[in-house]
Coordinates of C-alpha atoms in Angstrom, one line a residue:
X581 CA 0.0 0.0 0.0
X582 CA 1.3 3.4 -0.8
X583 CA 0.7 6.5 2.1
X584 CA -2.6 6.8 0.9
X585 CA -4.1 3.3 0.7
X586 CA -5.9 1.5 2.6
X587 CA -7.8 -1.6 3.0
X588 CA -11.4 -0.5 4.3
X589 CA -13.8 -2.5 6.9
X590 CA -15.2 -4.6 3.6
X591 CA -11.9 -6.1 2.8
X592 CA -11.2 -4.0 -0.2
X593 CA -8.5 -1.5 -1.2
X594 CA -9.3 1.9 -1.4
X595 CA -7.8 5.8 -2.0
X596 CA -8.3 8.3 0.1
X597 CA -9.3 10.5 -2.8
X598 CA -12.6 8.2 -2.8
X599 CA -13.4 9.2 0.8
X600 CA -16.4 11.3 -0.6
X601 CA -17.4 7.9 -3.2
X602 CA -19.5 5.0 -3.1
X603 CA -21.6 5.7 0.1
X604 CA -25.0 4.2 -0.9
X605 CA -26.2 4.8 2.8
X606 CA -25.5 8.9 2.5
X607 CA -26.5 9.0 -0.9
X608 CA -29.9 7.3 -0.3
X609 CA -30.2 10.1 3.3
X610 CA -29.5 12.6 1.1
X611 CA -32.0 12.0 -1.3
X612 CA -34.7 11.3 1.5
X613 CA -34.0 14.1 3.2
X614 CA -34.4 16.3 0.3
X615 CA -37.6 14.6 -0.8
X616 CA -38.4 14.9 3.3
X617 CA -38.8 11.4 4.0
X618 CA -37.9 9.7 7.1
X619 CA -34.6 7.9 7.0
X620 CA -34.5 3.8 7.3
X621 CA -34.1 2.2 10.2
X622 CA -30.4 2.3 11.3
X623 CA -29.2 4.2 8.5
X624 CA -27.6 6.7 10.6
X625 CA -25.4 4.4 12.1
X626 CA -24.3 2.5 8.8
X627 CA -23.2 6.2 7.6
X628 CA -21.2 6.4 10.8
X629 CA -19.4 3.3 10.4
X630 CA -18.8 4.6 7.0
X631 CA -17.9 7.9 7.7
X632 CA -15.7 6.4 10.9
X633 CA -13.7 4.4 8.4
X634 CA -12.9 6.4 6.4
X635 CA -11.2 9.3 8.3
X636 CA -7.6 8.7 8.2
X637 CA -4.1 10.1 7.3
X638 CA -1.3 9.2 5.0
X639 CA 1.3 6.8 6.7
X640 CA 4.4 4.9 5.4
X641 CA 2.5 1.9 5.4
X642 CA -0.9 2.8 4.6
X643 CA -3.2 5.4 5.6
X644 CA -4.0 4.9 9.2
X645 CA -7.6 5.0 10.7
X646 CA -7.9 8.0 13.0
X647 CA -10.7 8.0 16.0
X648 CA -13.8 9.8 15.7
X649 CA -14.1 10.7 19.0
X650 CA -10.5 12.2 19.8
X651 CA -11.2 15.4 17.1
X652 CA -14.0 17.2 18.8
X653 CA -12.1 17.9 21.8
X654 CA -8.9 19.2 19.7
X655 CA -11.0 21.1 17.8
X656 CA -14.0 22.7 19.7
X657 CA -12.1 23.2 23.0
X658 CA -9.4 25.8 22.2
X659 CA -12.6 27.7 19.9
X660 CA -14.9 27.8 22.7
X661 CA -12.1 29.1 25.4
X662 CA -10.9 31.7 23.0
X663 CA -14.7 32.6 22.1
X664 CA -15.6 32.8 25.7
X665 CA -12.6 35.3 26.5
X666 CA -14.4 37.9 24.4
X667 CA -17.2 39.0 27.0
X668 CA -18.0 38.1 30.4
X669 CA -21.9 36.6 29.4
X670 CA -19.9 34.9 26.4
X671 CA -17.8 33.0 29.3
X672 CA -20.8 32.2 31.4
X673 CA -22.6 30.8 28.4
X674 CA -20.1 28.4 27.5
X675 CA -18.3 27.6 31.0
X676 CA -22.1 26.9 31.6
X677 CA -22.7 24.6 28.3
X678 CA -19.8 23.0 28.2
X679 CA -20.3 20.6 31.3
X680 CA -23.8 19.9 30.6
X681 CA -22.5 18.9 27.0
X682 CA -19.9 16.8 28.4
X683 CA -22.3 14.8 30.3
X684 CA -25.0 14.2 28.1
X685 CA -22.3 12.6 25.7
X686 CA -21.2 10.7 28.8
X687 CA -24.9 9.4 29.5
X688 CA -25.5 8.7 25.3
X689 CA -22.2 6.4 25.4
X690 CA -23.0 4.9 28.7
X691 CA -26.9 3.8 27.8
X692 CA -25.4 2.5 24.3
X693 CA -22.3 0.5 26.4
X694 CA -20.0 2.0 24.2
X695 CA -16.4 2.8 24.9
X696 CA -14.8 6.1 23.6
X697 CA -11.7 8.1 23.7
X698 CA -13.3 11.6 23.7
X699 CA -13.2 11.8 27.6
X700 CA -9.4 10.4 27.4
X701 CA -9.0 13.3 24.7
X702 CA -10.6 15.9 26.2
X703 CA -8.6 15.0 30.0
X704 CA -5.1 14.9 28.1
X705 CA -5.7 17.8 25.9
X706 CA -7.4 20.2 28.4
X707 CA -3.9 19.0 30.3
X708 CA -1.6 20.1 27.2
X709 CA -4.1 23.3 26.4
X710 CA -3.8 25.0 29.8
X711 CA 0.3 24.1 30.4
X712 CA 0.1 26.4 26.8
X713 CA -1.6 29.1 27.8
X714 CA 0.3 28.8 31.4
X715 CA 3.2 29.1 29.6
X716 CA 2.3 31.9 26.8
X717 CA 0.0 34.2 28.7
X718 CA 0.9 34.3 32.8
X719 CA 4.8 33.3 33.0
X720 CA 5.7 36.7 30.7
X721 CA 4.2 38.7 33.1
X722 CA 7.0 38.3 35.4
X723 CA 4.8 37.4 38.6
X724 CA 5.7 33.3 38.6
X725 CA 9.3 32.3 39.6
X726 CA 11.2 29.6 37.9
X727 CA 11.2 27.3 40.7
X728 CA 7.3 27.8 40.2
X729 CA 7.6 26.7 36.9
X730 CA 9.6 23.6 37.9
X731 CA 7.5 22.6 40.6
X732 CA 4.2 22.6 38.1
X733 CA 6.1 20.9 35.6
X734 CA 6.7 18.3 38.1
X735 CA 3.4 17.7 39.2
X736 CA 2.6 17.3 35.9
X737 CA 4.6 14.3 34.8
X738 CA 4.2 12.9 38.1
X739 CA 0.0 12.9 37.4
X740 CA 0.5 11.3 33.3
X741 CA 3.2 9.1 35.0
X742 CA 0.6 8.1 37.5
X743 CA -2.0 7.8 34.8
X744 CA -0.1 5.8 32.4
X745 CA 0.2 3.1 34.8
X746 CA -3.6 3.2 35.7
X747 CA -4.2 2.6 31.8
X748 CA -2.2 -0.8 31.8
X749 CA -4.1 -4.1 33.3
X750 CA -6.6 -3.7 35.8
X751 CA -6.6 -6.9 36.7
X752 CA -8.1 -9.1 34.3
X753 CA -9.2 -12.5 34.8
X754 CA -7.6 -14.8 32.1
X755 CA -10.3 -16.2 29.7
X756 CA -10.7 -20.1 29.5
X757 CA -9.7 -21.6 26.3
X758 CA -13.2 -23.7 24.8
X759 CA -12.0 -26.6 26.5
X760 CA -12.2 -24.7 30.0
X761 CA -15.6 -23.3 28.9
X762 CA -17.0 -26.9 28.4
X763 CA -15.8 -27.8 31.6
X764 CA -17.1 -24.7 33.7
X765 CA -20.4 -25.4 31.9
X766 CA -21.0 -28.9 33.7
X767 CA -20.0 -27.0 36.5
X768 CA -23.5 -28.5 38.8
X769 CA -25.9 -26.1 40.5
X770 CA -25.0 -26.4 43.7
X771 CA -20.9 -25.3 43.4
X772 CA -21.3 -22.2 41.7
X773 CA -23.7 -19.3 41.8
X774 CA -25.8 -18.7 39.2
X775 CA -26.0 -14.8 39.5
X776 CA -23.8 -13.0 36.9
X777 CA -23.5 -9.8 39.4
X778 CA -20.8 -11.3 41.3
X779 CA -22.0 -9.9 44.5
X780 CA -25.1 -12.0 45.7
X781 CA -24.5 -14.8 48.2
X782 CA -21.2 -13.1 49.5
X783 CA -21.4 -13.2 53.5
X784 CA -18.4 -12.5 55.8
X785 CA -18.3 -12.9 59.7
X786 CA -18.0 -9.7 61.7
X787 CA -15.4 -10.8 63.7
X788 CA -13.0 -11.7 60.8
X789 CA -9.0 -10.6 60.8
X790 CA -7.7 -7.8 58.7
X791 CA -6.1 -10.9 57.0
X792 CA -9.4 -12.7 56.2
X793 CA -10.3 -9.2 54.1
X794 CA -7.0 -9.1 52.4
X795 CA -6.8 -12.5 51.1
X796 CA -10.5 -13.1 50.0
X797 CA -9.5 -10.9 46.4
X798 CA -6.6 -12.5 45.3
X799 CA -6.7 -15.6 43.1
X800 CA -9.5 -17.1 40.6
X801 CA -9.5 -20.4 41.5
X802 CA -12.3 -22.5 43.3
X803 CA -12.6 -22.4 46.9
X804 CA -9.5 -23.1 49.1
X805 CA -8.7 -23.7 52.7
X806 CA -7.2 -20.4 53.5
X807 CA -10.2 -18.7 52.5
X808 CA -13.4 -17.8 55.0
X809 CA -16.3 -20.7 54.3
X810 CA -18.6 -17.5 53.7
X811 CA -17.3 -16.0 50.8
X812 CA -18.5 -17.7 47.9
X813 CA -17.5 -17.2 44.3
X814 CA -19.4 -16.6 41.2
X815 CA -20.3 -18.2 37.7
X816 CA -19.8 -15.4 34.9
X817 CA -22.0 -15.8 32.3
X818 CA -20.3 -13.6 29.8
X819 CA -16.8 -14.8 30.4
X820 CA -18.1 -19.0 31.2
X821 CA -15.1 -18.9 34.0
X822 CA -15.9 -19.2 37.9
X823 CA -15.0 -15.5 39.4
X824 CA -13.6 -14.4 42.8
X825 CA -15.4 -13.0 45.5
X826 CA -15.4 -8.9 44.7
X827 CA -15.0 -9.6 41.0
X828 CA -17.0 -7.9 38.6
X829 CA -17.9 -8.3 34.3
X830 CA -17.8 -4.9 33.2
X831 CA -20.3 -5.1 30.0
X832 CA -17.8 -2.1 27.9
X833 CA -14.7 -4.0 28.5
X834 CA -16.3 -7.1 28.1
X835 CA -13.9 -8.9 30.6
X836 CA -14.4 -9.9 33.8
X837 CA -11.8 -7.7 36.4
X838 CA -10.5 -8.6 39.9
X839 CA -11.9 -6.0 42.8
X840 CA -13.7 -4.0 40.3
X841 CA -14.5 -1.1 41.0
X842 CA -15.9 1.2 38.1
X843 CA -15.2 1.4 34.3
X844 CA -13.9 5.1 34.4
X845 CA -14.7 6.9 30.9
X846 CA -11.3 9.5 31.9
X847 CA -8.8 6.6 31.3
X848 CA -10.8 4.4 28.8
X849 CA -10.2 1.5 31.3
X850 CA -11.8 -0.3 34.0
X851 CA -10.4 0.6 37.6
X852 CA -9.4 -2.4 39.7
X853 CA -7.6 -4.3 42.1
X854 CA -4.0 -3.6 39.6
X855 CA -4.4 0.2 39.5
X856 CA -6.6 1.0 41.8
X857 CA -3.9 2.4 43.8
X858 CA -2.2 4.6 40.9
X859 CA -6.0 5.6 39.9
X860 CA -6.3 7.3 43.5
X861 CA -2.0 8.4 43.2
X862 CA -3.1 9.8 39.3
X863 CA -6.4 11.8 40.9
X864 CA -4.3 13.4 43.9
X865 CA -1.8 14.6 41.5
X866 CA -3.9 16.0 39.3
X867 CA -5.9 17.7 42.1
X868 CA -2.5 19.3 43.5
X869 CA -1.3 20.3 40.3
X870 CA -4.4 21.7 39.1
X871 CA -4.7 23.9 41.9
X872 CA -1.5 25.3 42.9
X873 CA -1.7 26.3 38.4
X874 CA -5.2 28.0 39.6
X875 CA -3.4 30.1 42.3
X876 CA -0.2 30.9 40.6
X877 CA -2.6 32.3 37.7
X878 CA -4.7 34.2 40.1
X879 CA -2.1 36.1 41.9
X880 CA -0.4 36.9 38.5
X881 CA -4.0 38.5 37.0
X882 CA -5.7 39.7 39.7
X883 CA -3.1 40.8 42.3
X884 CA -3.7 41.7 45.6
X885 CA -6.1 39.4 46.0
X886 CA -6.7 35.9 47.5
X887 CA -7.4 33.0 45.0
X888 CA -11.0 32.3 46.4
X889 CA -11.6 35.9 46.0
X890 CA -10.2 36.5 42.8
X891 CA -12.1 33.7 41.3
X892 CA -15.5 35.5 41.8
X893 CA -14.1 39.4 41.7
X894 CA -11.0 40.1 39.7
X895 CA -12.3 43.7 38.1
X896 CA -9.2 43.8 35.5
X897 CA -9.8 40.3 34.1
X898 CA -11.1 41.9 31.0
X899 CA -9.1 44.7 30.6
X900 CA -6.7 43.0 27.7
X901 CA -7.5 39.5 26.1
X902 CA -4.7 37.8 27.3
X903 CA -5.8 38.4 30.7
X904 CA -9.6 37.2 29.8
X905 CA -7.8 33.9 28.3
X906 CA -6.4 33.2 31.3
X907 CA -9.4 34.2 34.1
X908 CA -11.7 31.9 31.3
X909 CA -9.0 29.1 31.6
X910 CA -8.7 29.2 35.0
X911 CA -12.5 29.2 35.3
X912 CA -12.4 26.2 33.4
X913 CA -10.0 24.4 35.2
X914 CA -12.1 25.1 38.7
X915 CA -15.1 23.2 37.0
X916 CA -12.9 20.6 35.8
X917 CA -10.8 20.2 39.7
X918 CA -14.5 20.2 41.3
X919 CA -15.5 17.0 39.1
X920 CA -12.7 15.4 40.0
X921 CA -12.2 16.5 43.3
X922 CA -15.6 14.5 44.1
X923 CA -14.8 11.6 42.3
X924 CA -11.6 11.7 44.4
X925 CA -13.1 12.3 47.8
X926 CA -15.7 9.5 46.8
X927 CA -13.3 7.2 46.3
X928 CA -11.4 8.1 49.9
X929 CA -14.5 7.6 51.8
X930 CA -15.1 4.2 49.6
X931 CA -11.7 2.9 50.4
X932 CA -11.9 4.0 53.8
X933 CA -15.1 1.6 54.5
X934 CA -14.0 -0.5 52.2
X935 CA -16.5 -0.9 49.4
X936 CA -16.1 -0.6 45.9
X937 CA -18.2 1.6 43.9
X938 CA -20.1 -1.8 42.2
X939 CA -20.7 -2.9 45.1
X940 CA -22.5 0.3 46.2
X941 CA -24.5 0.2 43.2
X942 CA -25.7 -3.6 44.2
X943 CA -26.4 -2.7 47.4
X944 CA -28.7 0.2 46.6
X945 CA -30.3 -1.7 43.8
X946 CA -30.8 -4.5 46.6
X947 CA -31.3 -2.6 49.3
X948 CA -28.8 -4.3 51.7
X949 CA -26.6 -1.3 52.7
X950 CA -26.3 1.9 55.0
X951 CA -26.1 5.6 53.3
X952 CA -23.6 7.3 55.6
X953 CA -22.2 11.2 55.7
X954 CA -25.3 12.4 53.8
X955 CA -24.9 9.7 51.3
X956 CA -21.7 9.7 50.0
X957 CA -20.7 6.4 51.3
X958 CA -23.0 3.0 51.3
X959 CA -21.5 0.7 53.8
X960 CA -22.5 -2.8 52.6
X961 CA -21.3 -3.8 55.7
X962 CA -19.5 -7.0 54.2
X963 CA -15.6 -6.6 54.0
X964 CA -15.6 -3.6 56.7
X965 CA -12.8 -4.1 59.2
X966 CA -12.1 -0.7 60.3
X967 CA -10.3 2.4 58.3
X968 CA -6.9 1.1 59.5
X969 CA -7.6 -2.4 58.1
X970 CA -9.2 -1.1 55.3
X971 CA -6.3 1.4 54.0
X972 CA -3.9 -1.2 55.2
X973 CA -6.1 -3.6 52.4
X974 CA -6.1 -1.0 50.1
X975 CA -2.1 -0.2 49.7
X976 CA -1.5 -4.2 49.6
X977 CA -3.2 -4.2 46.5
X978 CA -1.8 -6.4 43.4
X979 CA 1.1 -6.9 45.8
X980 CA 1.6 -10.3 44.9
X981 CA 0.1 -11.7 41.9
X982 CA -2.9 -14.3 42.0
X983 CA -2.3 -18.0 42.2
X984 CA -4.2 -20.8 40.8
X985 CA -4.9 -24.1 43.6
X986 CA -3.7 -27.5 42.3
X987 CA -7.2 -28.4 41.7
X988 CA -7.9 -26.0 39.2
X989 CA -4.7 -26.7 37.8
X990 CA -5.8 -30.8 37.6

């Protein structure tokens, strides 16, 4: 293939001077819509696929197939910021859309089960975007010190350090080969749940050890001697394998994940028992970086004042549109640090009883666990040992990988 070939979802070579060609699906919309007829059912999506194919560069090898859902933020961010530094009511409107955008898109992807890298795009972007203007607008006014500099540098690659390793392996469970999955199948009633949440059934004496709590997660084999005769394990459905206790199927990964917490749109991955730990590292950093940026900035625009202050009355914000770039940006970066600073504080209070956010979910669906602190927390009640045992649980995370029993082995 030359730069500009490419072999296309059908199998078949193609140009990418035919982009624009041979798209029965949009030709047949096209002529609907000018006629004003209704459109076929799932036509819309046969033109996505199509159009979603098709948008790609030149490459040594061949053109290469670019995401649909990393342009919008590349694109439409930077506009709206730079719009919304023009007037004050322009900012409000769009620091005010902008969110409410965001999370519709978040709730169309989630009720579909899709997974998508605009969140990823928008987080690493919105990253890159407001180092830029950091770097371009506030340091030349001569109000932020090198050693500043440095220091926000450093919490930066400290946070995509962090984040990297959150994106690797959250603990998967291995899939069976289709001799396993016969096996599991004739797996009787009696030995293995039949409930694909992974949660039902699980029961745990109050009086159990720190150790009991820390050893029930690791491993997916059947039930051994060192673990508690209450903690049962499950029979995916999805995955035909038999689960450990805490273990969850996350229906966009379509795997089945040790300790599973969440599927978190931000990293494109599923947070469990493997990165849970540099999930909650990657979170802090970002909410230390992202504030100290926010005060550095303030003091440099709106002088004289203190950051809270300045964030709500800063009277020369507008004077010159570098200065408007940079109270819009900040703006935006204090919606973005709220977000995450209560998915962050979330997760604290969750770790600190000791419940993961599926679980939660279950146990409100079910109705077997406590709201606590307003409702911020729901103590299931099931693997609670205390905060000290519980952080102590936490930090020994995916410190020694899972072992199989003999019998699983045989």
């Amino acid at each position: 293939l030359c730069c500009c070939e490419y072999v296309d979802r059908t199998g078949e070579r193609n140009h990418l001077a035919a982009c624009c060609c041979d798209c029965e699906d949009l030709d047949e919309g096209c002529e609907r819509w000018l006629t004003c007829k209704s459109l076929p059912p799932g036509a819309l999506e046969r033109i996505a696929d199509t159009v979603a194919d098709r948008v790609r560069v030149p490459w040594f090898a061949g053109a290469v197939k670019i995401n649909v859902s990393l342009v919008p933020p590349l694109v439409l961010l930077p506009v709206f910021l730079h719009v919304a530094a023009l007037h004050f009511l322009l900012g409000l409107v769009i620091l005010t859309l902008l969110p409410v955008v965001v999370l519709w898109y978040y709730y169309l992807t989630h009720r579909r089960k899709e997974r998508t890298l605009f969140f990823l795009s928008l987080g690493l972007f919105s990253l890159g975007y407001m180092y830029y203007v950091f770097l371009q607008e506030v340091v030349p006014r001569g109000h932020v010190g090198y050693s500043q500099v440095v220091a926000l540098t450093c919490g930066l690659i400290l946070m995509l350090a962090a984040l990297s390793r959150a994106k690797k392996d959250p603990g998967y469970l291995p899939v069976p080969a289709s001799n396993e999955k016969s096996s599991h199948q004739a797996l009787p009633n009696k030995s293995v749940r039949g409930s694909s949440n992974g949660l039902h059934g699980f029961t745990t004496s109050g009086a159990a050890p720190c150790r009991a709590v820390n050893g029930e997660a690791k491993g997916y084999s059947r039930m051994s001697a060192e673990e508690p005769e209450g903690l049962k394990k499950d029979w995916c459905t999805k995955c035909q394998l038999v689960r450990p206790a805490r273990a969850g199927h996350c229906r966009l990964c379509g795997r089945c994940v040790r300790r599973l917490d969440h599927h978190c749109v931000w990293i494109n991955s599923c947070v469990g028992e493997q990165n849970h730990q540099a999930f909650i590292l990657a979170l802090s950093f970002f909410m230390l970086t992202s504030v100290y940026g926010i005060t550095l900035t303030l003091h440099t625009i709106c002088r004289g004042r203190t950051p809270f202050v300045a964030l709500f009355y800063c009277p020369g914000a507008y004077s010159d549109y570098s200065s408007a770039l940079s109270f819009t940006c900040v703006w935006y970066c204090a919606i973005v640090t709220a977000g995450m600073g209560y998915i962050l504080l979330i997760q604290l209070l969750n770790i600190s009883y000791n419940v993961t956010e599926r679980e939660a979910r279950l146990a409100l669906r079910d109705n077997t666990g406590r709201r606590l602190l307003g409702g911020l927390v729901i103590d299931t009640g099931q693997y609670n040992r205390g905060f000290l045992c519980n952080w102590g649980h936490f930090l020994s995370l995916g410190s020694s990988p899972p072992q199989r029993s003999a019998e699983d082995i045989v």
